[in-house]
Coordinates of C-alpha atoms in Angstrom, one line a residue:
X19 CA 53.3 69.4 -36.6
X20 CA 55.7 69.9 -33.4
X21 CA 52.8 69.1 -30.6
X22 CA 52.4 65.7 -29.9
X23 CA 48.3 65.9 -31.0
X24 CA 46.2 69.0 -31.6
X25 CA 42.5 68.9 -30.8
X26 CA 40.3 71.7 -33.3
X27 CA 37.0 73.0 -33.1
X28 CA 35.4 73.3 -36.3
X29 CA 32.6 74.9 -37.6
X30 CA 31.3 77.4 -40.6
X31 CA 28.0 78.7 -41.9
X32 CA 27.1 80.6 -39.0
X33 CA 24.8 83.1 -41.1
X34 CA 24.2 85.5 -38.4
X35 CA 21.7 88.1 -39.3
X36 CA 19.5 85.5 -41.0
X37 CA 16.0 86.5 -41.9
X38 CA 14.2 83.4 -40.8
X39 CA 16.5 81.7 -38.1
X40 CA 17.0 84.5 -35.3
X41 CA 20.2 85.1 -34.5
X42 CA 19.5 85.4 -30.9
X43 CA 18.8 81.5 -31.0
X44 CA 21.9 80.6 -33.3
X45 CA 24.0 82.6 -30.4
X46 CA 22.1 80.7 -27.8
X47 CA 22.7 77.4 -29.3
X48 CA 26.2 78.0 -30.3
X49 CA 26.9 79.3 -26.5
X50 CA 25.6 75.8 -25.2
X51 CA 27.7 74.0 -27.6
X52 CA 30.8 76.1 -26.4
X53 CA 30.5 76.8 -22.9
X54 CA 32.2 79.7 -21.4
X55 CA 34.2 77.6 -18.8
X56 CA 37.1 75.1 -18.3
X57 CA 35.3 72.4 -20.5
X58 CA 37.1 74.6 -23.4
X59 CA 40.4 74.6 -22.0
X60 CA 41.1 71.2 -23.8
X61 CA 40.9 72.9 -27.4
X62 CA 44.2 74.3 -28.7
X63 CA 42.2 75.9 -31.9
X64 CA 39.0 77.1 -33.1
X65 CA 38.4 77.1 -36.9
X66 CA 35.8 78.9 -38.9
X67 CA 35.9 78.7 -42.2
X68 CA 33.3 81.1 -43.8
X69 CA 30.1 82.4 -43.7
X70 CA 29.8 83.8 -40.0
X71 CA 27.4 86.4 -41.8
X72 CA 24.1 85.9 -43.9
X73 CA 24.1 89.2 -45.4
X74 CA 25.7 92.6 -45.6
X75 CA 24.2 94.7 -42.8
X76 CA 24.0 98.0 -41.1
X77 CA 24.9 99.5 -37.7
X78 CA 21.5 99.8 -36.5
X79 CA 20.5 96.2 -36.8
X80 CA 20.0 94.8 -33.7
X81 CA 21.1 91.6 -34.7
X82 CA 24.8 93.3 -35.0
X83 CA 25.0 94.4 -31.4
X84 CA 24.0 90.7 -30.9
X85 CA 26.7 89.2 -33.2
X86 CA 29.7 91.5 -32.1
X87 CA 28.6 90.4 -28.7
X88 CA 29.1 86.8 -29.6
X89 CA 32.4 88.0 -31.3
X90 CA 33.8 89.7 -28.1
X91 CA 32.5 86.5 -26.1
X92 CA 34.4 84.2 -28.4
X93 CA 37.7 86.0 -28.3
X94 CA 37.5 86.6 -24.7
X95 CA 36.9 82.7 -24.0
X96 CA 40.3 82.2 -26.8
X97 CA 42.2 84.4 -24.6
X98 CA 41.2 82.9 -21.3
X99 CA 41.7 79.3 -22.5
X100 CA 44.7 80.5 -24.7
X101 CA 42.7 78.9 -28.0
X102 CA 43.9 80.0 -31.3
X103 CA 41.2 81.3 -33.5
X104 CA 41.2 81.1 -37.4
X105 CA 38.8 82.8 -39.2
X106 CA 38.4 82.4 -43.3
X107 CA 36.3 84.6 -45.3
X108 CA 33.3 82.8 -46.6
X109 CA 31.2 83.8 -49.6
X110 CA 31.2 87.4 -50.6
X111 CA 27.6 87.7 -51.0
X112 CA 27.3 86.6 -47.5
X113 CA 30.4 87.4 -45.1
X114 CA 31.1 90.8 -47.6
X115 CA 34.1 91.3 -45.5
X116 CA 32.3 91.8 -42.2
X117 CA 34.4 89.6 -40.2
X118 CA 37.2 92.1 -39.9
X119 CA 35.1 92.7 -36.8
X120 CA 37.0 90.0 -35.4
X121 CA 40.2 92.1 -35.6
X122 CA 38.7 95.0 -34.7
X123 CA 37.0 94.1 -31.6
X124 CA 40.1 92.0 -30.4
X125 CA 41.8 95.4 -30.8
X126 CA 39.5 97.9 -29.5
X127 CA 38.5 95.6 -26.6
X128 CA 41.9 95.1 -25.2
X129 CA 41.5 91.7 -25.7
X130 CA 44.3 90.4 -27.9
X131 CA 43.4 86.7 -28.3
X132 CA 45.4 84.7 -30.9
X133 CA 43.2 85.7 -33.9
X134 CA 44.1 85.1 -37.8
X135 CA 41.4 86.5 -39.9
X136 CA 42.4 85.4 -43.5
X137 CA 40.4 87.2 -46.5
X138 CA 43.0 85.9 -49.4
X139 CA 44.2 82.4 -50.7
X140 CA 47.0 81.8 -48.0
X141 CA 49.2 79.3 -46.3
X142 CA 49.2 80.8 -42.6
X143 CA 51.9 79.0 -40.6
X144 CA 51.3 78.3 -36.7
X145 CA 54.8 79.0 -34.9
X146 CA 52.8 77.7 -31.7
X147 CA 51.8 74.1 -33.2
X148 CA 54.3 74.1 -36.0
X149 CA 51.7 73.5 -38.6
X150 CA 50.9 75.0 -41.9
X151 CA 47.4 75.7 -43.1
X152 CA 46.2 76.6 -46.2
X153 CA 43.3 78.8 -46.5
X154 CA 40.4 79.3 -49.5
X155 CA 38.1 81.7 -49.4
X156 CA 35.3 80.9 -51.2
X157 CA 35.0 81.9 -55.2
X158 CA 38.6 83.1 -55.2
X159 CA 38.5 82.5 -58.9
X160 CA 35.8 82.1 -61.2
X161 CA 37.0 78.5 -62.1
X162 CA 38.4 76.2 -59.1
X163 CA 41.1 75.1 -61.6
X164 CA 42.2 78.5 -61.6
X165 CA 42.5 78.4 -57.6
X166 CA 44.3 75.2 -57.8
X167 CA 46.9 76.7 -60.1
X168 CA 47.6 79.6 -57.4
X169 CA 47.7 77.0 -54.3
X170 CA 50.2 75.0 -56.2
X171 CA 52.2 78.3 -57.0
X172 CA 52.0 79.1 -53.0
X173 CA 53.5 75.5 -52.2
X174 CA 56.0 76.1 -54.6
X175 CA 57.1 79.8 -53.3
X176 CA 56.8 78.7 -49.2
X177 CA 58.8 75.2 -50.4
X178 CA 56.4 73.2 -49.5
X179 CA 55.1 69.8 -50.9
X180 CA 52.0 69.9 -48.3
X181 CA 50.2 71.8 -45.9
X182 CA 49.2 70.2 -42.6
X183 CA 45.3 71.5 -42.7
X184 CA 43.0 72.9 -45.3
X185 CA 40.4 75.7 -44.2
X186 CA 38.3 76.2 -46.8
X187 CA 35.0 77.5 -48.1
X188 CA 33.3 76.4 -51.2
X189 CA 32.5 72.6 -52.4
X190 CA 33.7 69.5 -53.4
X191 CA 32.8 67.6 -56.4
X192 CA 31.5 64.6 -54.1
X193 CA 28.9 67.2 -52.4
X194 CA 26.9 68.1 -55.4
X195 CA 25.4 65.7 -58.3
X196 CA 28.0 65.7 -61.1
X197 CA 25.0 67.5 -63.4
X198 CA 24.3 70.6 -60.9
X199 CA 26.0 73.8 -62.6
X200 CA 28.2 74.7 -59.5
X201 CA 31.9 74.7 -59.5
X202 CA 33.6 72.7 -57.4
X203 CA 37.1 71.7 -56.1
X204 CA 38.8 68.4 -56.6
X205 CA 39.2 65.8 -53.8
X206 CA 42.0 64.1 -54.7
X207 CA 43.9 67.2 -55.2
X208 CA 43.4 68.7 -52.1
X209 CA 43.8 65.3 -50.1
X210 CA 47.4 65.1 -52.2
X211 CA 48.5 68.0 -50.8
X212 CA 47.2 67.7 -47.2
X213 CA 49.0 65.8 -44.5
X214 CA 46.1 65.9 -42.0
X215 CA 42.7 67.3 -42.4
X216 CA 40.6 69.2 -44.8
X217 CA 37.6 71.0 -43.4
X218 CA 35.2 72.9 -45.6
X219 CA 32.5 75.1 -45.3
X220 CA 29.2 76.4 -47.6
X221 CA 27.1 73.4 -48.2
X222 CA 25.0 73.0 -45.0
X223 CA 24.8 69.1 -44.6
X224 CA 27.2 67.2 -42.7
X225 CA 29.4 65.1 -44.7
X226 CA 32.7 63.0 -45.0
X227 CA 35.1 62.0 -47.9
X228 CA 38.1 60.3 -46.4
X229 CA 40.2 62.9 -44.4
X230 CA 37.7 66.0 -46.1
X231 CA 35.0 66.9 -43.6
X232 CA 31.9 69.4 -44.0
X233 CA 30.6 70.2 -40.7
X234 CA 27.4 71.6 -42.1
X235 CA 25.9 74.7 -40.4
X236 CA 25.6 74.6 -37.0
X237 CA 21.7 75.6 -37.2
X238 CA 19.0 74.9 -39.5
X239 CA 18.3 77.8 -42.0
X240 CA 16.0 76.7 -44.5
X241 CA 13.8 73.8 -45.6
X242 CA 15.3 71.0 -46.8
X243 CA 17.7 71.0 -43.4
X244 CA 16.1 68.7 -41.5
X245 CA 19.2 66.7 -40.8
X246 CA 20.7 67.1 -37.3
X247 CA 23.0 70.1 -37.1
X248 CA 26.0 71.0 -35.1
X249 CA 30.1 71.4 -34.8
X250 CA 32.9 69.4 -35.0
X251 CA 35.4 68.1 -32.6
X252 CA 38.7 67.0 -34.1
X253 CA 41.5 65.3 -32.4
X254 CA 44.6 64.7 -34.5
X255 CA 48.1 63.1 -33.3
X256 CA 51.2 64.1 -34.9
X257 CA 51.8 60.2 -36.6
X258 CA 48.3 61.1 -38.4
X259 CA 45.7 59.1 -36.3
X260 CA 42.7 61.4 -35.9
X261 CA 39.3 61.1 -34.5
X262 CA 36.3 63.6 -35.5
X263 CA 33.1 63.5 -33.8
X264 CA 30.2 65.5 -34.6
X265 CA 28.6 67.2 -31.6
X266 CA 25.0 67.9 -32.0
X267 CA 22.9 70.9 -31.7
X268 CA 19.8 69.6 -30.1
X269 CA 18.4 73.3 -29.8
X270 CA 18.6 73.4 -33.8
X271 CA 15.5 75.6 -35.3
X272 CA 12.9 73.4 -37.0
X273 CA 12.3 73.5 -40.3
X274 CA 9.6 70.5 -41.1
X275 CA 7.6 69.5 -44.1
X276 CA 4.6 68.0 -43.3
X277 CA 2.9 65.9 -46.3
X278 CA -0.6 65.8 -46.4
X279 CA -1.8 63.2 -48.3
X280 CA -4.9 62.2 -46.3
X281 CA -8.4 62.0 -48.2
X282 CA -10.6 64.4 -46.6
X283 CA -9.9 67.9 -44.8
X284 CA -11.0 66.6 -41.6
X285 CA -8.2 64.0 -41.5
X286 CA -6.0 66.6 -42.8
X287 CA -6.6 68.6 -39.8
X288 CA -6.0 65.9 -37.5
X289 CA -2.6 64.9 -39.0
X290 CA -1.5 68.8 -38.6
X291 CA -2.9 69.1 -35.1
X292 CA -0.8 66.5 -33.8
X293 CA 2.3 67.2 -36.1
X294 CA 2.3 71.1 -35.6
X295 CA 1.9 70.9 -31.9
X296 CA 4.6 68.7 -31.2
X297 CA 7.2 71.2 -32.5
X298 CA 8.0 74.3 -30.4
X299 CA 6.7 77.4 -31.5
X300 CA 8.6 79.6 -33.8
X301 CA 9.2 76.6 -35.8
X302 CA 8.9 76.5 -39.4
X303 CA 6.3 74.1 -41.2
X304 CA 5.7 73.4 -44.6
X305 CA 2.8 71.6 -46.1
X306 CA 3.2 70.1 -49.3
X307 CA 0.0 68.2 -50.8
X308 CA -0.8 67.6 -54.4
X309 CA -2.6 69.9 -56.7
X310 CA -6.6 69.9 -55.7
X311 CA -6.2 68.7 -52.1
X312 CA -8.2 70.4 -50.0
X313 CA -5.8 71.9 -47.4
X314 CA -4.4 74.1 -50.1
X315 CA -7.7 76.5 -50.2
X316 CA -7.8 75.9 -46.2
X317 CA -4.3 77.7 -45.5
X318 CA -5.6 80.9 -44.0
X319 CA -7.2 78.7 -41.7
X320 CA -4.4 76.7 -40.5
X321 CA -2.6 80.0 -40.5
X322 CA -4.9 81.5 -38.0
X323 CA -5.3 78.2 -36.1
X324 CA -1.5 77.9 -35.0
X325 CA -0.3 81.9 -34.9
X326 CA 2.9 80.8 -33.3
X327 CA 4.1 79.2 -36.3
X328 CA 5.6 79.9 -39.8
X329 CA 3.8 78.2 -42.5
X330 CA 4.8 77.6 -46.4
X331 CA 3.0 75.9 -49.1
X332 CA 4.6 73.5 -51.7
X333 CA 2.4 71.6 -54.3
X334 CA 3.6 68.5 -55.2
X335 CA 3.2 68.6 -58.7
X336 CA 6.0 71.3 -59.1
X337 CA 8.3 68.6 -57.6
X338 CA 10.5 66.9 -60.1
X339 CA 13.2 63.9 -59.8
X340 CA 15.8 66.6 -59.7
X341 CA 14.0 68.9 -57.2
X342 CA 15.6 68.1 -54.3
X343 CA 19.0 69.0 -56.1
X344 CA 17.6 72.1 -57.6
X345 CA 16.9 73.1 -53.8
X346 CA 20.3 72.2 -52.8
X347 CA 21.6 74.3 -55.3
X348 CA 19.6 77.5 -54.7
X349 CA 20.4 77.2 -50.8
X350 CA 24.0 76.7 -51.2
X351 CA 24.7 78.1 -54.7
X352 CA 26.1 81.6 -55.1
X353 CA 27.2 83.2 -58.0
X354 CA 30.7 85.2 -58.2
X355 CA 30.3 88.6 -56.9
X356 CA 32.5 91.4 -58.5
X357 CA 34.1 93.9 -56.2
X358 CA 37.2 96.1 -55.6
X359 CA 38.7 93.1 -54.0
X360 CA 38.6 90.7 -57.0
X361 CA 38.0 92.8 -60.1
X362 CA 41.4 93.7 -61.2
X363 CA 42.6 90.0 -60.9
X364 CA 39.6 88.6 -62.7
X365 CA 40.1 91.2 -65.5
X366 CA 43.9 90.3 -65.8
X367 CA 42.9 86.4 -66.1
X368 CA 40.4 87.5 -68.9
X369 CA 43.0 89.2 -70.4
X370 CA 45.3 86.3 -70.2
X371 CA 43.0 84.6 -73.0
X372 CA 43.1 87.4 -75.2
X373 CA 47.2 88.4 -75.4
X374 CA 50.2 87.6 -74.1
X375 CA 52.3 90.7 -75.4
X376 CA 53.8 91.9 -72.1
X377 CA 53.8 95.8 -73.0
X378 CA 49.8 95.4 -73.6
X379 CA 49.3 93.7 -70.5
X380 CA 51.2 95.9 -68.8
X381 CA 49.4 99.0 -70.1
X382 CA 46.3 97.4 -69.1
X383 CA 47.3 96.6 -65.3
X384 CA 48.1 100.1 -65.4
X385 CA 44.8 101.3 -66.7
X386 CA 42.8 99.1 -64.3
X387 CA 44.8 100.2 -61.3
X388 CA 43.4 104.0 -61.8
X389 CA 39.8 102.9 -62.3
X390 CA 39.9 100.6 -59.1

């Protein structure tokens, strides 16, 4: 790092065009966290490692217009205060390469911010700061060990033994229990090749392991995410000293679970009146009750009484010791998606387990290229 220090604003998992948390609310909250004024001039770089989008959307969708306007705002903000913007592709079933809009809007609106959009496993050199950043999109390989092998090859090709930062999308093993069947990266491997900090998106809960930071999602997107949401402000000195501050999004969408364990329906109604009305309208309320509780047969009345809220019901008999873990997997684990950008690599990887004959491999590659 050629500068004395670098200040980074980092967040991932925005999930614009989400089906439950309105894009307009997400944008409002991001604009509060990143005001369009001189307060942003202190930052050198903004990193967004994945899942800007929640799903594939068509042009007529009104959320598409809102999202594009926000992208233009962010690019303009970066240009005005000379902030470098790094956007890394996230989970294929979420981003679906739609973050290419950053590049298109940067050019078509004549903004020309210092933008880097990365959709491949890459080491990006930022001449302005004299730093190298390893960018790891989600699901780059089915096996994270294979991704690690490619990382070591990249380092060798670039003549590097370390990068300065990592911007990743996926999960480290510390973020999930050992029995959860989801591919995870090894913390010590990546800490060993990173001089300063590692930022990773995908799991929507804030966490830290040594120099690894997961900001979580800047807004709430589902039940089970009732913890504080926000973004990270990181200052890193050349000598390795750093300070990372969590900036809370105090206007995050409310997803609240209410446990109905009162004995009578009347007591339950009194409890719900107090708890529900203390939340802003538009909140998502999940009622949890044991099988046979009278509130289970009265949901229609609850919904009618509080029309400004979104309700779901959870029976406690369905809960198990591992229910929280399973819920986390459902929310955060996405299967590998096969598409034109990765099918050739995946097929070649599978072929290498069947044959090492160079002639056969070359012919197979030719046939694959003919069909994609």
